[in-house]
Coordinates of N, CA and C in Angstrom, one line a residue:
X976 N -55.3 145.8 -137.9 CA -56.8 145.1 -137.3 C -56.6 143.6 -137.2
X977 N -57.4 143.8 -135.5 CA -57.7 142.5 -135.2 C -58.8 141.9 -135.1
X978 N -59.0 141.0 -135.3 CA -60.2 140.6 -135.2 C -60.8 140.0 -134.4
X979 N -61.8 139.8 -133.4 CA -61.9 139.7 -132.6 C -63.2 138.7 -132.8
X980 N -63.6 136.6 -132.2 CA -64.6 136.5 -132.3 C -65.3 136.6 -131.4
X981 N -66.4 136.3 -131.4 CA -67.1 136.1 -130.4 C -68.0 135.1 -130.2
X982 N -68.3 134.8 -128.7 CA -68.7 133.7 -128.2 C -70.3 133.7 -129.1
X983 N -70.4 132.4 -129.2 CA -71.7 131.5 -129.7 C -73.0 132.0 -128.5
X984 N -73.9 133.0 -129.2 CA -75.0 132.5 -128.0 C -76.0 131.0 -127.4
X985 N -76.2 130.9 -126.6 CA -76.6 129.7 -126.3 C -77.9 129.9 -127.5
X986 N -79.2 130.5 -127.7 CA -79.9 130.6 -128.8 C -79.2 130.3 -130.2
X987 N -78.0 131.0 -130.7 CA -77.6 130.9 -131.9 C -77.0 129.6 -132.0
X988 N -75.9 128.7 -130.9 CA -75.9 127.4 -131.0 C -76.9 126.8 -130.8
X989 N -77.8 126.4 -129.9 CA -79.0 125.7 -130.0 C -79.3 126.0 -131.2
X990 N -79.5 127.4 -132.0 CA -80.0 126.7 -133.6 C -79.4 126.7 -134.5
X991 N -78.1 126.4 -134.6 CA -76.9 125.7 -135.6 C -77.3 124.5 -135.6
X992 N -77.1 123.6 -134.0 CA -77.2 122.4 -134.1 C -78.7 121.5 -134.1
X993 N -79.8 123.1 -134.0 CA -80.8 122.1 -134.8 C -80.9 121.5 -135.8
X994 N -80.5 122.8 -136.8 CA -80.4 123.1 -138.2 C -79.3 121.2 -138.9
X995 N -78.4 121.7 -138.5 CA -77.4 120.3 -138.4 C -78.3 119.2 -138.2
X996 N -78.8 118.7 -137.1 CA -79.4 117.6 -136.8 C -80.3 117.4 -137.9
X997 N -81.0 118.3 -138.4 CA -82.4 118.5 -138.8 C -81.6 118.2 -140.4
X998 N -81.1 118.8 -140.7 CA -80.3 118.3 -142.1 C -79.8 117.0 -142.2
X999 N -78.8 116.7 -141.5 CA -78.6 115.5 -141.3 C -79.7 114.3 -141.5
X1000 N -80.7 114.6 -140.9 CA -81.8 113.7 -140.8 C -82.3 113.6 -142.6
X1001 N -82.4 114.7 -142.5 CA -83.4 114.9 -144.1 C -82.0 114.4 -145.0
X1002 N -81.2 114.6 -145.2 CA -79.9 113.7 -145.8 C -80.5 112.4 -145.3
X1003 N -80.1 111.5 -144.3 CA -80.0 110.7 -144.1 C -81.7 110.0 -144.8
X1004 N -82.2 110.2 -144.9 CA -84.3 110.2 -145.0 C -83.6 109.2 -147.3
X1005 N -83.3 110.1 -147.6 CA -83.1 110.8 -148.8 C -82.2 109.4 -149.4
X1006 N -81.4 109.0 -148.5 CA -79.9 107.9 -149.0 C -80.5 106.5 -148.6
X1007 N -80.9 106.5 -147.3 CA -81.0 104.9 -146.9 C -81.6 103.7 -147.6
X1008 N -81.4 103.2 -147.5 CA -82.0 101.7 -147.9 C -83.0 101.8 -148.2
X1009 N -83.6 101.2 -149.4 CA -85.2 100.7 -149.6 C -85.8 99.3 -149.1
X1010 N -84.2 98.6 -149.0 CA -84.8 97.6 -148.7 C -83.9 97.0 -146.9
X1011 N -84.1 96.6 -145.9 CA -83.4 96.0 -145.0 C -82.7 94.7 -145.5
X1012 N -81.7 94.9 -144.4 CA -80.6 93.5 -144.1 C -81.3 92.1 -143.5
X1013 N -82.6 91.6 -144.3 CA -83.0 90.6 -144.1 C -83.9 89.4 -145.4
X1014 N -84.0 89.0 -144.5 CA -84.3 87.6 -146.4 C -86.1 88.1 -146.4
X1015 N -86.5 88.4 -145.6 CA -88.4 89.1 -145.6 C -88.1 90.1 -146.5
X1016 N -87.3 91.0 -146.7 CA -87.4 92.8 -146.6 C -86.9 92.2 -148.5
X1017 N -86.1 91.3 -148.3 CA -85.2 91.2 -149.6 C -86.1 90.2 -150.9
X1018 N -87.2 89.5 -150.3 CA -87.4 88.4 -150.8 C -89.1 89.3 -151.4
X1019 N -88.6 90.4 -150.7 CA -90.3 91.3 -150.9 C -90.4 91.6 -152.5
X1020 N -88.7 92.2 -153.0 CA -89.0 93.0 -154.0 C -89.0 92.2 -155.5
X1021 N -89.4 93.0 -155.9 CA -90.3 92.5 -157.1 C -89.0 92.3 -158.3
X1022 N -89.4 91.0 -158.9 CA -88.3 90.9 -160.1 C -88.5 91.3 -161.2
X1023 N -87.6 91.6 -161.8 CA -88.1 92.5 -163.2 C -88.8 91.7 -164.3
X1024 N -89.6 92.2 -165.1 CA -90.6 91.2 -166.0 C -89.5 90.4 -166.9
X1025 N -88.8 90.9 -167.1 CA -87.4 89.7 -168.0 C -86.8 88.8 -167.8
X1026 N -86.6 88.9 -166.7 CA -85.6 88.4 -165.9 C -86.3 86.7 -165.3
X1027 N -88.0 87.4 -164.5 CA -88.7 86.4 -164.1 C -89.0 85.0 -165.1
X1028 N -89.1 85.8 -166.2 CA -89.5 85.1 -168.1 C -88.6 84.6 -168.8
X1029 N -87.2 84.8 -168.4 CA -86.0 84.2 -168.2 C -85.9 82.9 -167.9
X1030 N -86.1 81.8 -168.9 CA -85.7 80.5 -168.0 C -83.7 80.1 -168.1
X1031 N -83.2 80.9 -169.1 CA -81.8 79.9 -168.9 C -80.9 81.8 -169.1
X1032 N -79.9 81.5 -168.3 CA -78.7 82.9 -168.6 C -77.5 82.0 -168.1
X1033 N -76.6 83.0 -168.5 CA -75.0 82.5 -168.7 C -74.4 83.6 -166.6
X1034 N -74.0 82.5 -166.5 CA -73.3 83.4 -165.2 C -72.0 83.3 -165.2
X1035 N -70.5 83.9 -165.6 CA -69.4 83.5 -166.2 C -68.5 83.5 -164.6
X1036 N -67.6 83.2 -164.0 CA -67.0 83.7 -163.2 C -64.7 83.3 -163.8
X1037 N -64.8 84.3 -164.4 CA -63.7 84.4 -164.7 C -62.1 85.8 -164.4
X1038 N -61.4 85.0 -163.8 CA -60.0 85.7 -163.7 C -58.9 85.1 -162.9
X1039 N -58.0 86.0 -162.3 CA -56.8 85.9 -162.5 C -56.6 83.7 -162.2
X1040 N -57.2 83.4 -161.4 CA -57.1 82.0 -161.1 C -57.0 80.8 -162.0
X1041 N -57.9 81.0 -163.2 CA -57.6 80.8 -164.2 C -56.6 80.5 -165.1
X1042 N -56.0 80.7 -164.7 CA -54.0 81.1 -164.6 C -54.0 79.8 -164.3
X1043 N -53.7 78.8 -163.3 CA -52.9 77.9 -162.8 C -54.6 76.7 -162.7
X1044 N -55.6 77.2 -162.7 CA -56.9 76.2 -163.3 C -56.9 75.2 -162.2
X1045 N -56.3 75.2 -161.0 CA -56.4 74.1 -160.2 C -57.6 74.5 -159.1
X1046 N -58.0 72.8 -158.7 CA -59.0 73.6 -157.8 C -58.8 72.5 -156.7
X1047 N -58.0 71.3 -156.7 CA -58.0 70.5 -156.0 C -59.0 69.3 -156.4
X1048 N -59.8 69.9 -157.0 CA -60.8 68.6 -157.2 C -62.1 69.1 -155.9
X1049 N -62.9 67.4 -156.6 CA -64.3 68.4 -155.8 C -64.1 68.0 -154.1
X1050 N -62.9 66.9 -154.2 CA -63.0 67.1 -152.3 C -62.3 68.3 -151.8
X1051 N -61.2 68.7 -152.7 CA -60.6 70.2 -152.0 C -61.2 71.7 -152.1
X1052 N -62.2 72.0 -153.5 CA -62.7 73.2 -153.6 C -62.5 73.7 -154.7
X1053 N -62.7 74.8 -154.8 CA -62.9 75.1 -156.7 C -62.2 76.3 -156.9
X1054 N -61.9 76.4 -158.1 CA -60.5 76.9 -158.9 C -60.5 77.8 -158.1
X1055 N -61.5 78.4 -158.6 CA -61.6 80.0 -158.4 C -61.1 80.7 -156.7
X1056 N -61.5 79.6 -155.7 CA -60.8 79.7 -154.1 C -59.1 79.6 -153.9
X1057 N -58.9 79.6 -155.1 CA -57.5 78.8 -155.1 C -56.3 79.4 -154.4
X1058 N -56.4 80.7 -154.8 CA -56.2 82.0 -153.9 C -55.6 81.4 -152.0
X1059 N -57.7 81.5 -151.9 CA -57.8 81.4 -150.6 C -56.9 79.8 -150.0
X1060 N -57.9 79.3 -150.6 CA -57.3 77.7 -150.7 C -55.2 78.1 -150.6
X1061 N -54.8 78.7 -151.1 CA -53.2 78.7 -150.9 C -52.7 79.3 -150.1
X1062 N -53.2 80.7 -149.9 CA -52.6 81.6 -148.9 C -52.8 82.0 -147.4
X1063 N -55.0 81.5 -147.7 CA -55.6 81.9 -146.8 C -55.8 80.2 -146.3
X1064 N -56.2 79.1 -146.9 CA -56.6 78.0 -146.0 C -54.9 77.2 -145.6
X1065 N -54.0 77.1 -146.6 CA -52.4 76.8 -146.5 C -52.9 75.9 -146.5
X1066 N -54.1 75.3 -147.5 CA -54.2 73.6 -147.7 C -52.8 73.0 -148.6
X1067 N -52.5 71.6 -148.2 CA -51.8 71.4 -148.7 C -51.9 70.9 -150.0
X1068 N -52.5 70.5 -150.4 CA -52.6 69.9 -152.1 C -52.5 71.3 -153.3
X1069 N -53.2 72.6 -152.4 CA -52.6 73.8 -153.0 C -51.1 74.3 -153.0
X1070 N -50.6 74.1 -151.9 CA -48.9 74.1 -151.9 C -48.4 73.1 -152.7
X1071 N -48.4 71.7 -152.5 CA -48.3 70.7 -153.4 C -48.2 71.0 -155.2
X1072 N -49.0 71.3 -155.2 CA -49.3 72.4 -156.5 C -48.3 73.4 -157.1
X1073 N -48.4 74.4 -156.3 CA -47.2 75.6 -156.3 C -46.3 74.4 -156.2
X1074 N -45.7 74.3 -155.6 CA -43.9 73.6 -155.6 C -44.1 72.9 -156.6
X1075 N -45.0 71.8 -157.2 CA -44.4 71.3 -158.5 C -44.5 72.2 -159.1
X1076 N -45.1 73.2 -159.5 CA -45.7 73.3 -160.8 C -44.6 74.9 -161.1
X1077 N -44.6 74.9 -160.2 CA -43.8 77.0 -160.0 C -42.6 76.8 -159.0
X1078 N -41.7 78.2 -159.4 CA -40.3 78.2 -159.0 C -40.6 78.5 -157.7
X1079 N -39.9 78.2 -156.8 CA -39.7 79.4 -155.6 C -40.3 80.4 -155.4
X1080 N -40.2 80.5 -154.3 CA -40.7 82.4 -154.0 C -42.1 82.5 -155.5
X1081 N -42.7 82.4 -156.1 CA -43.9 82.9 -156.9 C -45.1 83.2 -155.9
X1082 N -45.3 84.3 -156.8 CA -46.4 84.9 -155.6 C -47.9 85.1 -156.5
X1083 N -48.9 84.9 -155.5 CA -50.2 84.7 -156.8 C -50.7 86.2 -157.8
X1084 N -49.9 87.4 -157.4 CA -49.6 88.2 -158.8 C -48.9 87.8 -160.1
X1085 N -48.0 87.2 -159.2 CA -47.4 86.2 -160.8 C -48.3 86.1 -161.7
X1086 N -49.3 85.6 -161.4 CA -50.3 84.8 -162.4 C -51.0 85.7 -163.2
X1087 N -50.9 86.6 -162.9 CA -51.9 87.9 -163.6 C -51.2 88.2 -165.0
X1088 N -49.8 88.4 -165.4 CA -49.5 88.4 -166.5 C -49.6 87.4 -167.4
X1089 N -50.0 86.6 -167.2 CA -50.4 85.0 -167.6 C -51.7 84.5 -168.3
X1090 N -52.6 86.0 -167.5 CA -53.6 85.9 -167.7 C -54.5 86.8 -169.0
X1091 N -54.3 85.9 -170.3 CA -53.9 87.1 -171.5 C -55.1 87.2 -171.7
X1092 N -56.4 86.4 -171.6 CA -57.4 86.7 -172.2 C -57.3 86.0 -173.9
X1093 N -56.4 85.6 -174.8 CA -55.9 85.6 -175.6 C -57.3 84.9 -177.0
X1094 N -58.1 84.5 -176.4 CA -58.7 82.9 -176.7 C -60.1 83.7 -176.5
X1095 N -60.4 84.8 -176.0 CA -62.0 86.0 -175.7 C -61.8 86.5 -177.1
X1096 N -63.3 86.5 -178.1 CA -63.8 87.4 -178.6 C -65.2 87.6 -178.1
X1097 N -65.4 88.7 -177.7 CA -67.2 89.1 -177.7 C -68.1 88.9 -178.1
X1098 N -67.6 89.1 -179.8 CA -68.9 89.0 -180.7 C -68.9 87.4 -180.6
X1099 N -67.9 86.7 -180.9 CA -68.4 85.1 -180.6 C -69.2 84.7 -180.0
X1100 N -68.6 84.7 -178.1 CA -68.9 85.0 -177.3 C -70.8 85.1 -177.7
X1101 N -70.9 86.1 -177.7 CA -72.4 86.7 -177.8 C -73.2 86.3 -178.6
X1102 N -72.4 85.7 -179.9 CA -72.7 85.0 -181.0 C -73.7 83.3 -180.2
X1103 N -72.7 82.9 -179.7 CA -73.1 82.1 -178.9 C -73.6 81.6 -178.4
X1104 N -73.8 82.7 -176.9 CA -74.8 82.9 -176.1 C -76.0 83.2 -176.4
X1105 N -76.5 83.8 -177.8 CA -77.8 83.9 -178.1 C -77.8 82.6 -179.1
X1106 N -76.9 82.0 -179.5 CA -77.5 80.8 -180.4 C -78.0 79.7 -179.1
X1107 N -77.4 79.8 -178.0 CA -78.0 78.5 -177.0 C -79.1 79.1 -176.7
X1108 N -79.5 80.3 -176.7 CA -80.7 80.5 -175.9 C -80.7 82.0 -174.6
X1109 N -79.6 81.6 -174.5 CA -79.8 82.5 -173.0 C -80.2 83.9 -172.8
X1110 N -81.3 84.4 -172.5 CA -81.5 85.6 -172.2 C -80.8 86.8 -171.6
X1111 N -79.9 86.1 -170.1 CA -79.3 87.1 -169.1 C -77.9 86.3 -169.7
X1112 N -76.9 87.2 -169.3 CA -75.4 86.5 -169.0 C -75.0 87.9 -168.2
X1113 N -74.4 87.4 -167.0 CA -73.6 88.2 -165.9 C -72.0 87.7 -166.4
X1114 N -71.3 88.4 -166.2 CA -69.6 88.6 -165.9 C -69.6 89.3 -165.4
X1115 N -68.7 88.1 -163.9 CA -67.6 88.2 -162.4 C -66.8 89.9 -162.9
X1116 N -66.8 90.5 -162.3 CA -66.9 92.0 -162.4 C -65.2 92.2 -161.9
X1117 N -65.7 91.7 -160.3 CA -64.4 92.0 -159.2 C -64.4 90.6 -158.0
X1118 N -63.4 90.4 -157.8 CA -63.2 88.9 -157.3 C -63.0 89.4 -156.0
X1119 N -63.0 88.0 -155.0 CA -63.3 88.4 -153.8 C -61.0 88.8 -153.7
X1120 N -60.2 88.2 -154.6 CA -58.6 89.0 -153.8 C -58.3 89.7 -155.2
X1121 N -59.5 90.5 -155.0 CA -59.5 91.7 -155.6 C -59.1 92.2 -157.6
X1122 N -59.3 91.2 -157.5 CA -59.3 91.5 -159.5 C -60.5 92.0 -160.3
X1123 N -59.8 92.9 -160.5 CA -61.5 93.4 -162.0 C -61.3 93.1 -162.9
X1124 N -62.2 92.3 -163.7 CA -62.3 92.6 -165.4 C -62.2 93.9 -165.5
X1125 N -61.9 95.0 -165.3 CA -62.4 96.4 -166.1 C -61.6 97.5 -164.7
X1126 N -61.2 98.6 -165.4 CA -60.4 99.4 -164.7 C -61.1 100.0 -163.4
X1127 N -60.0 99.9 -162.7 CA -60.5 99.8 -161.3 C -60.0 101.3 -161.0
X1128 N -60.6 102.3 -160.1 CA -60.2 103.3 -159.7 C -59.1 102.7 -158.4
X1129 N -59.9 101.7 -157.5 CA -59.6 101.3 -156.7 C -58.8 99.6 -156.9
X1130 N -58.3 99.4 -157.9 CA -57.3 98.2 -157.9 C -56.3 98.5 -158.6
X1131 N -56.1 99.0 -158.5 CA -54.4 100.0 -159.0 C -53.3 98.8 -159.1
X1132 N -53.2 98.7 -160.8 CA -52.6 97.5 -161.3 C -52.8 95.7 -161.4
X1133 N -53.6 95.7 -160.3 CA -54.5 94.4 -160.4 C -56.1 95.0 -160.5
X1134 N -55.7 94.7 -162.4 CA -57.1 94.5 -163.2 C -56.7 94.4 -164.4
X1135 N -57.9 94.1 -165.2 CA -57.5 93.6 -166.5 C -57.1 94.4 -167.8
X1136 N -57.5 96.0 -167.4 CA -56.8 96.5 -168.4 C -54.8 96.9 -168.0
X1137 N -54.8 97.0 -166.8 CA -53.7 97.4 -166.9 C -52.7 96.5 -166.1
X1138 N -52.9 95.0 -166.1 CA -52.4 93.8 -166.3 C -53.1 92.6 -166.8
X1139 N -52.4 91.4 -167.2 CA -53.0 90.2 -167.9 C -53.1 90.8 -169.0
X1140 N -54.7 90.7 -169.0 CA -55.0 91.0 -171.1 C -54.7 92.4 -171.6
X1141 N -54.9 93.7 -171.2 CA -54.3 95.2 -171.1 C -56.0 94.9 -171.8
X1142 N -56.7 94.9 -171.1 CA -58.6 95.1 -171.9 C -59.3 95.3 -170.8
X1143 N -60.2 96.2 -171.6 CA -61.7 95.7 -170.3 C -62.6 94.8 -170.8
X1144 N -62.6 94.0 -170.1 CA -63.5 92.3 -170.7 C -64.6 92.8 -170.3
X1145 N -65.0 93.5 -169.0 CA -66.6 93.7 -169.0 C -67.0 94.6 -170.1
X1146 N -66.5 96.2 -170.3 CA -66.8 96.5 -171.3 C -67.2 95.8 -172.7
X1147 N -65.8 95.0 -173.4 CA -66.2 94.7 -174.3 C -67.2 93.8 -174.6
X1148 N -67.5 92.7 -174.0 CA -68.9 91.6 -173.3 C -70.1 92.4 -173.5
X1149 N -70.0 93.1 -172.3 CA -71.3 94.5 -173.0 C -71.6 94.7 -173.7
X1150 N -70.5 95.5 -174.3 CA -70.7 95.7 -175.9 C -71.5 94.8 -176.8
X1151 N -70.5 93.9 -176.8 CA -71.1 93.0 -177.8 C -72.5 92.3 -178.1
X1152 N -72.8 91.5 -176.7 CA -73.8 91.9 -176.1 C -75.4 92.6 -176.3
X1153 N -74.9 93.5 -175.7 CA -75.6 94.8 -176.2 C -75.9 95.3 -178.0
X1154 N -75.0 95.0 -178.9 CA -75.2 95.2 -179.9 C -75.7 94.5 -181.2
X1155 N -75.3 93.1 -180.5 CA -75.4 92.4 -181.4 C -76.4 91.2 -181.3
X1156 N -76.9 91.2 -180.5 CA -78.2 90.0 -179.5 C -79.5 91.3 -178.7
X1157 N -80.2 90.2 -178.3 CA -81.6 90.3 -177.3 C -80.7 90.1 -176.2
X1158 N -79.8 90.1 -175.6 CA -79.4 89.1 -174.3 C -79.6 90.7 -173.4
X1159 N -80.5 90.0 -172.6 CA -79.6 91.2 -170.9 C -78.1 90.7 -170.0
X1160 N -77.1 92.0 -170.5 CA -76.5 91.9 -169.1 C -76.4 93.4 -168.6

């Protein structure tokens, strides 16, 4: 039994094209951004009332870069940019620091197993933040060098669950803050 494929008529092809374009436009209009990529549009967004009322919040930037904990001082950079200063910008102070403190061939991923978070007690942190009067807490979940403080499917073996502390730091802190305080996380 041989099947033949009939060529599309002009009218049928035109109808399929119109339907496809209409479907694409409808889907695009449903998912397009609410804001435009400019300051006027972004500044027009309303602030949540709780955030507008909050006078004090805590933002934590914590990750693998905490292991060398070195930024070369105010004239050179910040420790969270150590990776880029060392390997991207090839800053002399960063290279010298590595050569003085780590063996030849040491790589940035070699820091990860030493990022153990051994003093991390999310309940204690939540209580401390509440006692300090914080109204919100933000813990950086992903860093510029790709490290995530949670198990990310796109950061295989470069996250706090599969390497370093072997726990989901975001979930641990979020759970403690939400269960023990009135702080927004």
